[in-house]
Coordinates of C-alpha atoms and ligand atoms in Angstrom, one line a residue:
M1 CA 0.0 0.0 0.0
C2 CA 1.6 3.3 -0.9
G3 CA 5.3 3.5 -1.8
I4 CA 7.8 6.1 -0.5
C5 CA 11.1 7.1 -2.1
A6 CA 13.2 9.9 -0.8
C7 CA 16.7 10.9 -1.9
T8 CA 19.3 13.5 -1.2
G9 CA 22.9 14.1 -2.3
N10 CA 25.0 15.3 -5.1
L11 CA 22.6 13.7 -7.6
N12 CA 19.5 14.3 -9.6
A13 CA 17.1 13.5 -6.8
V14 CA 13.8 14.1 -8.6
K15 CA 14.9 11.7 -11.4
L16 CA 16.0 9.0 -8.9
V17 CA 12.9 9.4 -6.9
T18 CA 10.6 9.0 -9.9
E19 CA 12.6 6.0 -11.0
G20 CA 12.2 4.5 -7.5
L21 CA 8.4 5.2 -7.6
K22 CA 8.1 3.3 -10.8
I23 CA 9.5 0.3 -9.1
L24 CA 7.2 0.8 -6.1
E25 CA 4.2 1.3 -8.3
Y26 CA 2.9 -2.1 -7.4
R27 CA 2.2 -0.8 -3.9
G28 CA -0.4 1.7 -5.2
Y29 CA -1.1 3.3 -8.5
D30 CA -3.9 5.8 -7.9
S31 CA -1.7 8.9 -8.0
A32 CA 1.8 10.0 -7.3
G33 CA 3.8 13.1 -6.4
V34 CA 7.2 14.6 -5.5
A35 CA 8.3 17.4 -3.3
Y36 CA 11.7 19.0 -4.0
I37 CA 13.8 22.0 -3.3
E38 CA 14.2 24.5 -6.2
N39 CA 15.9 27.9 -5.7
E40 CA 15.6 27.5 -2.0
N41 CA 11.9 27.0 -2.3
L42 CA 9.9 23.9 -1.3
K43 CA 7.8 22.8 -4.3
V44 CA 5.4 19.9 -5.0
E45 CA 4.2 18.3 -8.2
K46 CA 1.5 15.7 -8.4
A47 CA -0.4 13.7 -11.0
V48 CA -3.4 11.3 -10.9
G49 CA -2.9 7.9 -12.4
E50 CA 0.3 6.0 -13.2
I51 CA 3.8 7.3 -12.4
C52 CA 4.4 8.1 -16.1
N53 CA 1.9 11.0 -15.7
L54 CA 4.0 12.4 -13.0
E55 CA 7.2 11.7 -14.9
K56 CA 6.0 13.9 -17.7
K57 CA 5.5 16.8 -15.3
V58 CA 8.9 16.5 -13.6
E59 CA 11.2 15.4 -16.4
N60 CA 13.1 18.7 -16.6
L61 CA 13.4 19.3 -12.9
V62 CA 16.7 19.1 -11.2
S63 CA 17.0 19.1 -7.4
F64 CA 19.5 17.6 -5.0
T65 CA 16.7 16.6 -2.5
A66 CA 13.3 15.1 -3.2
I67 CA 10.6 13.0 -1.5
G68 CA 8.1 11.0 -3.5
H69 CA 5.0 8.9 -3.1
T70 CA 2.8 6.5 -5.1
R71 CA -0.6 6.2 -3.5
W72 CA -3.3 3.6 -2.8
A73 CA -6.2 5.7 -1.5
T74 CA -7.3 5.2 2.1
H75 CA -8.7 8.5 3.3
G76 CA -10.1 10.6 0.5
G77 CA -10.8 9.8 -3.2
V78 CA -8.3 9.7 -6.0
T79 CA -7.6 13.3 -6.8
E80 CA -4.5 15.5 -7.2
N81 CA -5.3 17.2 -3.9
N82 CA -5.4 14.0 -2.1
A83 CA -2.2 12.8 -3.7
H84 CA 1.0 13.0 -1.6
P85 CA 3.3 14.9 -0.8
H86 CA 1.1 17.0 1.5
F87 CA 2.1 20.5 2.5
S88 CA 1.7 21.9 6.0
F89 CA -0.5 25.0 6.3
S90 CA 2.5 27.4 5.8
K91 CA 3.8 25.2 2.9
N92 CA 7.1 25.1 4.7
I93 CA 7.0 21.4 5.3
A94 CA 6.0 18.5 2.9
M95 CA 5.3 14.9 4.0
V96 CA 4.8 11.6 2.2
H97 CA 3.2 8.9 4.3
N98 CA 2.4 5.2 4.1
G99 CA 0.0 4.1 6.9
I100 CA -3.0 5.3 8.7
V101 CA -3.5 8.0 11.3
E102 CA -6.4 6.4 13.1
N103 CA -7.2 9.4 15.4
Y104 CA -6.9 11.9 12.5
K105 CA -10.4 13.3 13.1
E106 CA -9.7 14.1 16.7
L107 CA -6.3 15.6 15.9
K108 CA -7.9 17.7 13.0
E109 CA -10.3 19.3 15.4
K110 CA -7.5 20.3 17.8
L111 CA -5.4 21.8 15.1
E112 CA -8.0 24.5 14.4
I113 CA -7.1 25.1 10.8
D114 CA -9.9 26.6 8.7
T115 CA -8.9 25.5 5.3
W116 CA -7.8 22.0 4.4
R117 CA -6.4 21.2 1.0
S118 CA -7.2 17.5 1.1
Q119 CA -9.3 14.9 2.8
T120 CA -6.3 12.9 4.0
D121 CA -5.1 11.9 7.4
T122 CA -1.6 12.8 6.2
E123 CA -2.4 16.5 5.9
V124 CA -3.4 16.3 9.5
F125 CA -0.1 14.6 10.4
V126 CA 2.1 17.2 8.6
N127 CA 0.2 20.0 10.3
L128 CA 0.7 18.4 13.6
V129 CA 4.4 18.2 12.9
E130 CA 4.4 21.9 11.9
K131 CA 2.8 22.9 15.2
E132 CA 5.5 21.2 17.3
N133 CA 8.6 23.0 18.6
G134 CA 12.2 22.4 17.8
T135 CA 14.1 21.1 14.8
L136 CA 12.3 19.1 12.1
L137 CA 13.5 15.9 13.8
E138 CA 12.2 17.0 17.2
K139 CA 8.9 18.0 15.7
I140 CA 8.3 14.6 14.1
I141 CA 9.2 12.8 17.2
S142 CA 6.8 14.7 19.4
A143 CA 4.1 14.7 16.8
S144 CA 4.3 11.0 16.4
R145 CA 3.6 10.6 20.2
K146 CA 0.1 12.0 19.5
V147 CA -0.6 9.8 16.5
I148 CA -2.4 6.5 16.9
G149 CA -1.8 4.3 14.0
S150 CA 0.9 3.4 11.6
F151 CA 3.3 5.4 9.5
A152 CA 6.4 5.4 7.4
V153 CA 7.1 9.1 6.6
A154 CA 9.6 11.2 4.8
I155 CA 9.5 14.9 5.6
L156 CA 11.2 17.7 3.8
D157 CA 11.2 21.3 4.9
E158 CA 12.0 24.5 2.9
K159 CA 15.6 24.5 4.3
G160 CA 16.2 21.1 2.8
N161 CA 16.1 19.2 6.1
L162 CA 15.1 15.6 5.4
V163 CA 13.8 13.3 8.2
L164 CA 12.2 9.9 8.3
G165 CA 10.0 8.1 10.8
K166 CA 8.5 4.7 11.1
R167 CA 5.9 2.7 13.0
E168 CA 4.6 -0.5 11.5
S169 CA 4.8 0.4 7.8
P170 CA 8.2 -0.5 6.2
L171 CA 11.0 2.0 5.7
Y172 CA 14.6 1.4 4.7
V173 CA 17.5 3.8 4.2
A174 CA 20.9 3.4 2.5
K175 CA 23.9 5.2 1.3
I176 CA 24.1 5.1 -2.4
K177 CA 26.6 6.6 -4.9
N178 CA 26.8 10.3 -4.2
G179 CA 23.9 10.3 -1.7
I180 CA 21.3 8.7 0.5
M181 CA 18.0 7.0 -0.4
A182 CA 15.0 6.0 1.7
V183 CA 12.5 3.5 0.3
S184 CA 9.5 1.3 1.3
D185 CA 11.0 -1.7 -0.4
T186 CA 14.7 -2.7 -0.6
Y187 CA 14.1 -3.9 -4.2
V188 CA 14.5 -0.2 -5.3
L189 CA 18.0 -0.3 -3.7
S190 CA 19.0 -3.3 -5.7
G191 CA 22.0 -2.4 -7.8
L192 CA 22.4 1.0 -6.0
T193 CA 24.0 -0.3 -2.8
E194 CA 25.3 -3.4 -1.0
N195 CA 24.0 -2.4 2.5
F196 CA 21.0 -0.8 4.0
Y197 CA 19.4 0.0 7.3
T198 CA 15.9 -1.0 8.4
L199 CA 14.1 1.5 10.6
G200 CA 12.4 -0.2 13.6
D201 CA 9.1 0.8 15.1
N202 CA 9.1 4.3 16.6
E203 CA 12.6 5.0 15.2
F204 CA 13.5 8.1 13.3
A205 CA 16.4 9.2 11.1
E206 CA 17.9 12.5 10.1
I207 CA 19.9 12.8 6.9
K208 CA 22.6 15.5 7.3
N209 CA 25.9 16.1 5.6
D210 CA 25.8 12.8 3.7
E211 CA 25.3 10.9 6.9
I212 CA 22.3 9.0 8.4
Y213 CA 21.6 9.6 12.1
F214 CA 19.2 7.3 13.9
Y215 CA 17.0 8.2 16.9
D216 CA 14.6 6.4 19.2
K217 CA 11.2 7.7 20.2
N218 CA 12.7 9.8 23.0
G219 CA 15.1 11.5 20.5
K220 CA 18.1 9.6 21.8
K221 CA 20.7 8.8 19.2
I222 CA 20.9 5.1 18.4
I223 CA 23.5 3.0 16.6
K224 CA 22.1 0.7 14.0
N225 CA 23.8 -2.1 12.2
S226 CA 23.5 -2.3 8.4
E227 CA 22.2 -5.3 6.7
K228 CA 23.4 -6.9 3.4
M229 CA 21.4 -6.4 0.4
Q230 CA 19.8 -9.5 -1.0
K231 CA 20.8 -10.3 -4.5
F232 CA 17.7 -10.2 -6.7
D233 CA 18.2 -12.8 -9.4
K234 CA 17.0 -10.9 -12.4
K235 CA 18.5 -13.4 -14.8
S236 CA 15.8 -16.0 -14.1
T237 CA 13.0 -13.5 -14.9
I238 CA 11.0 -14.2 -18.0
F239 CA 10.0 -11.0 -19.7
E240 CA 6.5 -11.2 -21.1
K241 CA 4.2 -8.3 -21.8
T242 CA 2.8 -8.4 -18.3
H243 CA 4.3 -9.2 -14.9
M244 CA 1.5 -11.6 -14.2
K245 CA 2.3 -13.7 -17.3
S246 CA 6.1 -13.7 -16.6
E247 CA 5.4 -14.7 -13.0
I248 CA 3.2 -17.7 -13.9
L249 CA 5.8 -18.8 -16.4
E250 CA 8.6 -18.5 -13.8
T251 CA 6.8 -21.0 -11.5
K252 CA 8.7 -24.0 -12.7
N253 CA 12.1 -22.4 -12.2
I254 CA 11.3 -20.9 -8.8
L255 CA 10.0 -24.3 -7.5
K256 CA 13.3 -25.8 -8.6
T257 CA 15.2 -23.0 -6.8
T258 CA 13.1 -23.4 -3.7
Y259 CA 13.8 -27.1 -3.7
K260 CA 17.5 -26.6 -4.1
N261 CA 17.5 -24.3 -1.1
Y262 CA 15.6 -26.7 1.1
Q263 CA 17.0 -30.0 -0.1
D264 CA 19.8 -30.3 2.5
G265 CA 17.3 -29.6 5.4
N266 CA 19.4 -26.8 6.8
L267 CA 16.8 -24.1 6.5
F268 CA 14.3 -26.3 8.4
S269 CA 16.9 -27.2 11.0
Q270 CA 17.6 -23.6 11.7
I271 CA 14.0 -22.7 12.7
I272 CA 12.8 -23.1 16.3
F273 CA 9.6 -25.1 16.8
P274 CA 8.3 -27.7 19.2
N275 CA 9.6 -31.1 18.4
R276 CA 6.7 -32.9 16.8
P277 CA 4.2 -30.0 17.4
K278 CA 0.9 -30.9 18.9
E279 CA -0.9 -28.6 16.5
I280 CA 0.1 -26.4 13.5
N281 CA -2.0 -23.4 12.9
L282 CA -1.6 -21.2 9.9
I283 CA -2.7 -17.6 9.7
A284 CA -2.9 -15.5 6.5
C285 CA -5.0 -13.3 4.2
G286 CA -6.2 -13.7 0.6
T287 CA -4.2 -16.0 -1.6
A288 CA -1.7 -16.7 1.2
Y289 CA -4.7 -17.9 3.2
H290 CA -5.4 -20.4 0.4
S291 CA -1.9 -21.7 0.6
A292 CA -2.3 -21.9 4.4
L293 CA -5.4 -24.1 3.8
Q294 CA -3.3 -26.4 1.5
G295 CA -0.6 -26.4 4.2
A296 CA -3.1 -27.5 6.8
E297 CA -4.1 -30.4 4.6
Y298 CA -0.4 -31.5 4.4
F299 CA 0.1 -31.3 8.1
K300 CA -3.1 -33.3 8.8
K301 CA -1.8 -35.9 6.3
I302 CA 1.2 -36.5 8.6
G303 CA -1.1 -36.8 11.6
I304 CA -0.7 -33.3 13.1
P305 CA -4.0 -31.4 13.9
S306 CA -3.9 -28.3 11.8
H307 CA -6.1 -25.4 10.9
A308 CA -5.8 -22.3 8.7
Y309 CA -7.3 -19.0 9.8
I310 CA -8.1 -15.8 8.0
A311 CA -5.9 -13.3 9.9
S312 CA -8.6 -10.6 10.2
E313 CA -11.0 -13.2 11.7
F314 CA -8.4 -14.8 14.0
R315 CA -7.5 -11.5 15.6
Y316 CA -10.9 -10.8 17.0
G317 CA -11.9 -14.5 17.7
N318 CA -11.7 -16.5 20.8
E319 CA -9.3 -19.2 19.6
I320 CA -7.8 -21.3 22.2
L321 CA -4.0 -21.0 22.1
N322 CA -1.7 -23.9 22.6
K323 CA 1.8 -23.5 24.0
N324 CA 2.8 -26.7 22.2
A325 CA 1.5 -25.5 18.9
L326 CA 3.4 -23.9 16.0
Y327 CA 1.8 -20.8 14.4
I328 CA 2.8 -20.2 10.8
F329 CA 2.1 -16.8 9.3
V330 CA 2.0 -17.0 5.6
S331 CA 2.6 -13.8 3.6
Q332 CA 4.2 -13.0 0.3
S333 CA 5.0 -9.5 1.3
G334 CA 5.5 -10.0 5.0
E335 CA 3.7 -6.6 5.3
T336 CA 0.0 -7.5 5.5
A337 CA -1.4 -5.6 8.5
D338 CA -3.9 -8.2 9.6
T339 CA -1.3 -11.0 9.5
I340 CA 1.2 -8.8 11.3
A341 CA -1.3 -7.9 14.0
C342 CA -1.9 -11.6 14.7
A343 CA 1.8 -12.4 14.8
K344 CA 2.4 -9.6 17.3
M345 CA -0.5 -10.8 19.4
L346 CA 0.7 -14.4 19.5
K347 CA 4.3 -13.3 20.0
E348 CA 3.3 -11.3 23.1
K349 CA 1.5 -14.4 24.4
K350 CA 4.8 -16.3 23.9
M351 CA 3.5 -18.7 21.3
C352 CA 5.9 -20.3 18.8
C353 CA 5.7 -18.2 15.7
L354 CA 7.1 -18.8 12.3
A355 CA 7.0 -16.5 9.2
L356 CA 6.7 -18.0 5.8
T357 CA 7.4 -15.0 3.5
N358 CA 8.9 -14.1 0.2
T359 CA 10.5 -10.8 1.4
P360 CA 13.7 -11.4 3.3
N361 CA 13.7 -8.3 5.5
S362 CA 10.0 -8.0 6.0
Y363 CA 8.4 -6.7 9.2
L364 CA 6.7 -10.1 9.7
N365 CA 10.1 -11.8 9.7
Q366 CA 11.3 -9.3 12.3
I367 CA 8.3 -10.0 14.5
C368 CA 8.5 -13.8 14.3
G369 CA 12.3 -14.0 14.2
N370 CA 11.8 -17.5 12.9
V371 CA 11.5 -17.6 9.2
L372 CA 11.0 -20.0 6.3
P373 CA 11.7 -18.1 3.1
T374 CA 10.0 -18.8 -0.2
F375 CA 12.3 -18.3 -3.2
A376 CA 9.8 -16.9 -5.6
G377 CA 11.8 -13.8 -6.5
K378 CA 10.1 -10.4 -6.5
E379 CA 6.4 -10.7 -7.3
I380 CA 5.2 -7.5 -8.9
A381 CA 1.7 -8.3 -10.3
V382 CA -1.0 -7.7 -7.7
A383 CA -2.5 -11.1 -8.4
S384 CA -0.2 -13.5 -6.6
T385 CA 0.7 -16.6 -8.7
K386 CA 4.3 -17.9 -8.4
A387 CA 4.4 -16.9 -4.7
Y388 CA 1.3 -19.0 -4.0
S389 CA 2.9 -22.0 -5.7
C390 CA 6.0 -21.5 -3.7
Q391 CA 4.2 -21.2 -0.4
V392 CA 2.3 -24.4 -1.1
F393 CA 5.5 -26.2 -2.1
V394 CA 7.4 -25.0 1.0
L395 CA 4.6 -26.1 3.3
Y396 CA 4.6 -29.5 1.6
L397 CA 8.4 -29.8 2.0
F398 CA 8.0 -28.7 5.7
S399 CA 5.4 -31.4 6.3
L400 CA 7.9 -34.0 4.8
Y401 CA 10.7 -32.7 7.0
I402 CA 8.5 -32.9 10.2
S403 CA 7.4 -36.4 9.4
G404 CA 11.0 -37.5 8.6
K405 CA 10.0 -38.5 5.0
F406 CA 12.0 -35.9 3.1
Q407 CA 14.6 -38.3 1.8
E408 CA 12.1 -40.9 1.0
K409 CA 10.3 -38.5 -1.4
E410 CA 13.4 -37.0 -3.0
K411 CA 13.2 -39.0 -6.3
E412 CA 9.5 -38.3 -6.6
I413 CA 9.9 -34.5 -6.1
E414 CA 12.9 -34.4 -8.5
N415 CA 10.9 -36.1 -11.2
F416 CA 8.0 -33.8 -10.5
L417 CA 10.2 -30.7 -10.9
V418 CA 11.7 -32.0 -14.2
K419 CA 8.3 -32.6 -15.7
F420 CA 6.4 -29.8 -14.0
P421 CA 3.8 -28.8 -16.6
L422 CA 2.8 -25.2 -17.2
V423 CA -0.6 -26.1 -18.6
D424 CA -2.1 -23.2 -20.5
I425 CA -5.7 -23.0 -21.5
D426 CA -6.9 -23.0 -25.1
K427 CA -8.1 -19.7 -26.6
N428 CA -11.5 -21.2 -27.7
V429 CA -12.1 -22.4 -24.1
V430 CA -11.3 -18.9 -22.8
D431 CA -13.7 -17.4 -25.4
K432 CA -16.4 -19.8 -24.4
I433 CA -16.0 -19.3 -20.6
S434 CA -15.8 -15.5 -20.8
K435 CA -19.3 -15.4 -22.3
F436 CA -21.0 -16.8 -19.1
E437 CA -22.6 -14.4 -16.7
K438 CA -21.9 -16.6 -13.7
I439 CA -18.7 -18.6 -13.2
F440 CA -18.5 -21.0 -10.3
F441 CA -15.5 -23.1 -9.2
I442 CA -16.0 -26.3 -7.4
G443 CA -13.9 -29.1 -5.9
R444 CA -13.5 -31.3 -2.9
R445 CA -10.8 -31.1 -0.2
Q446 CA -7.5 -29.9 -1.9
D447 CA -9.3 -29.2 -5.1
Y448 CA -11.8 -27.0 -3.2
I449 CA -8.9 -25.0 -2.0
T450 CA -7.6 -24.7 -5.6
A451 CA -11.2 -23.7 -6.6
L452 CA -11.1 -20.9 -4.0
E453 CA -7.8 -19.6 -5.3
S454 CA -9.0 -19.9 -8.9
S455 CA -12.1 -17.9 -8.2
L456 CA -10.2 -15.2 -6.3
K457 CA -7.8 -14.9 -9.3
L458 CA -10.6 -14.5 -11.7
K459 CA -12.5 -11.8 -9.8
E460 CA -9.4 -9.9 -8.9
I461 CA -8.3 -9.2 -12.4
T462 CA -11.5 -9.6 -14.6
Y463 CA -14.1 -8.1 -12.2
I464 CA -16.4 -11.0 -13.1
N465 CA -18.6 -12.0 -10.2
S466 CA -17.5 -15.5 -9.3
F467 CA -17.3 -17.7 -6.3
A468 CA -16.0 -21.1 -5.2
I469 CA -17.9 -23.7 -3.4
A470 CA -17.1 -27.1 -2.0
S471 CA -18.8 -29.3 -4.6
G472 CA -20.8 -31.3 -2.0
E473 CA -22.4 -28.0 -0.8
L474 CA -23.8 -27.2 -4.3
K475 CA -27.1 -28.8 -3.7
H476 CA -27.4 -27.2 -0.3
G477 CA -28.2 -23.8 -1.8
T478 CA -26.0 -22.6 -4.7
L479 CA -27.6 -25.0 -7.2
A480 CA -30.5 -22.6 -7.2
L481 CA -28.3 -20.2 -9.2
I482 CA -27.4 -22.7 -11.9
D483 CA -29.0 -22.1 -15.3
E484 CA -27.9 -21.7 -19.0
K485 CA -26.0 -18.5 -18.0
S486 CA -23.7 -20.4 -15.7
I487 CA -20.6 -22.4 -16.1
V488 CA -19.2 -24.6 -13.3
I489 CA -15.4 -25.1 -13.5
A490 CA -14.6 -28.2 -11.5
I491 CA -11.1 -29.3 -10.3
C492 CA -10.6 -32.9 -9.7
T493 CA -7.2 -34.5 -8.8
E494 CA -8.0 -37.0 -6.1
E495 CA -9.3 -40.5 -6.7
K496 CA -11.2 -40.7 -3.5
T497 CA -13.5 -37.7 -4.3
K498 CA -13.7 -38.2 -8.1
E499 CA -17.0 -40.1 -8.4
K500 CA -18.9 -37.8 -6.0
L501 CA -17.6 -34.7 -7.9
F502 CA -18.8 -36.2 -11.2
S503 CA -22.3 -36.7 -9.8
N504 CA -22.3 -33.0 -8.7
L505 CA -21.4 -32.1 -12.3
E506 CA -24.3 -34.2 -13.6
E507 CA -26.6 -32.2 -11.3
V508 CA -25.3 -29.0 -12.9
K509 CA -25.9 -30.3 -16.4
A510 CA -29.4 -31.3 -15.5
R511 CA -30.1 -27.6 -14.7
N512 CA -28.7 -26.5 -18.1
G513 CA -25.4 -25.3 -16.6
S514 CA -22.2 -25.7 -18.6
V515 CA -19.3 -27.6 -17.2
L516 CA -15.5 -27.6 -17.6
L517 CA -13.6 -30.2 -15.7
V518 CA -9.9 -29.7 -15.0
T519 CA -8.6 -33.1 -14.2
N520 CA -5.9 -35.8 -14.7
F521 CA -8.6 -38.5 -14.9
E522 CA -10.4 -39.8 -18.0
T523 CA -13.9 -38.3 -18.3
N524 CA -16.7 -37.6 -20.7
F525 CA -17.3 -34.1 -19.4
D526 CA -15.8 -31.2 -21.4
N527 CA -12.4 -31.2 -19.8
L528 CA -8.9 -29.8 -19.6
K529 CA -6.5 -32.6 -19.1
I530 CA -3.6 -32.2 -16.7
P531 CA -0.8 -34.7 -16.2
T532 CA -0.8 -37.1 -13.2
F533 CA 1.6 -36.7 -10.3
P534 CA 1.4 -37.8 -6.7
P535 CA -1.8 -36.4 -5.2
S536 CA -0.1 -34.0 -2.7
L537 CA 1.7 -32.3 -5.6
M538 CA -1.4 -31.9 -7.8
P539 CA -2.5 -28.6 -6.3
L540 CA 0.6 -27.1 -7.8
V541 CA -0.3 -28.5 -11.2
S542 CA -4.0 -27.7 -11.3
I543 CA -3.7 -24.0 -10.3
I544 CA -1.6 -23.1 -13.3
P545 CA -4.3 -23.3 -16.0
M546 CA -6.7 -21.5 -13.6
Q547 CA -4.2 -18.7 -13.3
F548 CA -3.9 -18.6 -17.1
L549 CA -7.6 -18.6 -17.4
A550 CA -8.0 -15.5 -15.3
L551 CA -5.1 -13.8 -17.2
H552 CA -6.5 -14.6 -20.6
I553 CA -10.0 -13.4 -19.8
C554 CA -8.5 -10.3 -18.3
E555 CA -6.5 -9.7 -21.5
K556 CA -9.6 -10.4 -23.6
L557 CA -11.6 -7.8 -21.7
G558 CA -8.8 -5.3 -22.3
Y559 CA -7.7 -4.9 -18.6
N560 CA -4.2 -4.7 -17.2
P561 CA -3.7 -7.8 -15.1
D562 CA -0.8 -6.2 -13.1
K563 CA -2.8 -3.4 -11.8
P564 CA -6.4 -4.4 -10.9
K565 CA -8.7 -1.6 -9.9
N566 CA -9.1 -0.9 -6.2
L567 CA -6.3 -3.2 -5.1
A568 CA -2.7 -2.9 -4.2
K569 CA 0.0 -5.5 -3.7
S570 CA 0.8 -5.0 0.0
V571 CA -2.2 -4.4 2.2
T572 CA -0.7 -2.5 5.1
V573 CA -4.0 -1.3 6.6
E574 CA -6.5 -3.4 8.5
Ligands
AGP601 C1 -3.5 -12.2 -4.2 O1 -3.7 -12.4 -5.6 C2 -4.1 -11.0 -3.6 N1 -3.5 -9.9 -4.2 C3 -4.2 -11.0 -2.1 O2 -5.2 -11.8 -1.8 C4 -2.9 -11.3 -1.3 O3 -2.6 -12.6 -1.4 C5 -3.2 -10.9 0.2 O4 -3.4 -9.5 0.3 C6 -2.1 -11.3 1.1 O5 -0.9 -10.7 0.8 P1 0.5 -11.2 1.4 O6 0.7 -12.6 0.9 O7 1.5 -10.3 1.0 O8 0.3 -11.2 2.9

């Protein structure tokens, strides 16, 4: 949600910041803006829409210091006024902000300002900063004490002072050639530096005379250790027209890389978890919740009670915690607010927490301290594809490790990875399916989970109203919706549920509904054939054509799959 890039030094800051924003665009693409110093004046340029709109406005600007922002709207609609950076009332201070000031209404009233230029919580925050006393750093530190909520902020004043602050939302800072750069995602820093610093919660930084000085919430100077930049392997990236297509096509390679990294068992042996845990509970949101569901199936198969929870539900539920259980937080970004809130809660209660993430220095990793990485490489498209496959695969490998069956399955897995099929879906089938008004996905057990993920993918990027249902549940209500305007896409990869699912499809046909069966079994239904592998690995095979289906329908309808409306890649607000 929202990306921040700030830069200062003997360099073209506006250019570097806009380039950084382009990389961060996956975090929000409603609008963007930069604040910069020109002739000792603090100025702001903003544009609604993609970063290229802003780029056109600022291409001839040269400034040694700039702060920039790409927005995913929370408070206030998508307008230039609501775009960041926001000026304080006097226009002497500009702020970019990722996060939410929860008590902004109350703070707004106290500020007693007559005219507001935007509807955002950030404008309240920057005015709060302006009203405080002291240096810019002292002002942000004291203003932040009054703020309830989350923030990653970069603040620039008319004298060129640049300060940073962080609570919950991510913020990193690094020395780069000829200057210093602060960003929401270290990916921007890739190729620009070898080392970076992660700001912790309620930590602040002042950038002065080519140095970064760090402070705690009391304004006391702190010494921070730098971290090594992760090498992003850009060589393995397949360049297609859209990130989503490249990312689906990368699945085979990243599964192989993931396996290579886990094969010797070292990564598993480094994590701390109860020996033979009494329970394994997984907590996540969206697509990551679906991989958590698959994970729970794997753990149950090896005899460990396991349950997957939606993070936003878990947080306010009355779940009974178990000191002998392992709690796995699954998240591609490691930034998802609901998942993080649950991890914090369970960590405080001294539960054994493990992060399964695709982002090495993520906040979730920091909270859990115990991490299983996925090796999917950077995932840019909002719709998660390769990261999902990687999560499912790591959870499968972890279940083998716990059960002591890793070695036994080695040959089977290697064979699977060599033959891993990226089954695409035929254009005629795509054309046919896209004509239906109602698209349902069904399956049983692991195939139901694939159905859930397939339906999410479809609605996320095609805006077609679709939902998934456990096939046995069809006749308990949803069958009432089935008619000639409906197609039911069924996934079937398990022998034990095959016959029952086929009967469900007959029930659909009897109501004039159309059917497409995605299966490795022989069938007379209209079908898409996928190859057979051991059942536990089939969810990795069957999801691919479903991802392609969503992608192709999206392309057919003329939408951009990488930037679905109303969504952002990292959901850092609850
Ligand atoms: C996936 O296609 C979605 N964009 C979304 O459901 C996502 O999986 C969810 O927001 C969780 O994100 P995370 O994995 O980064 O925590």
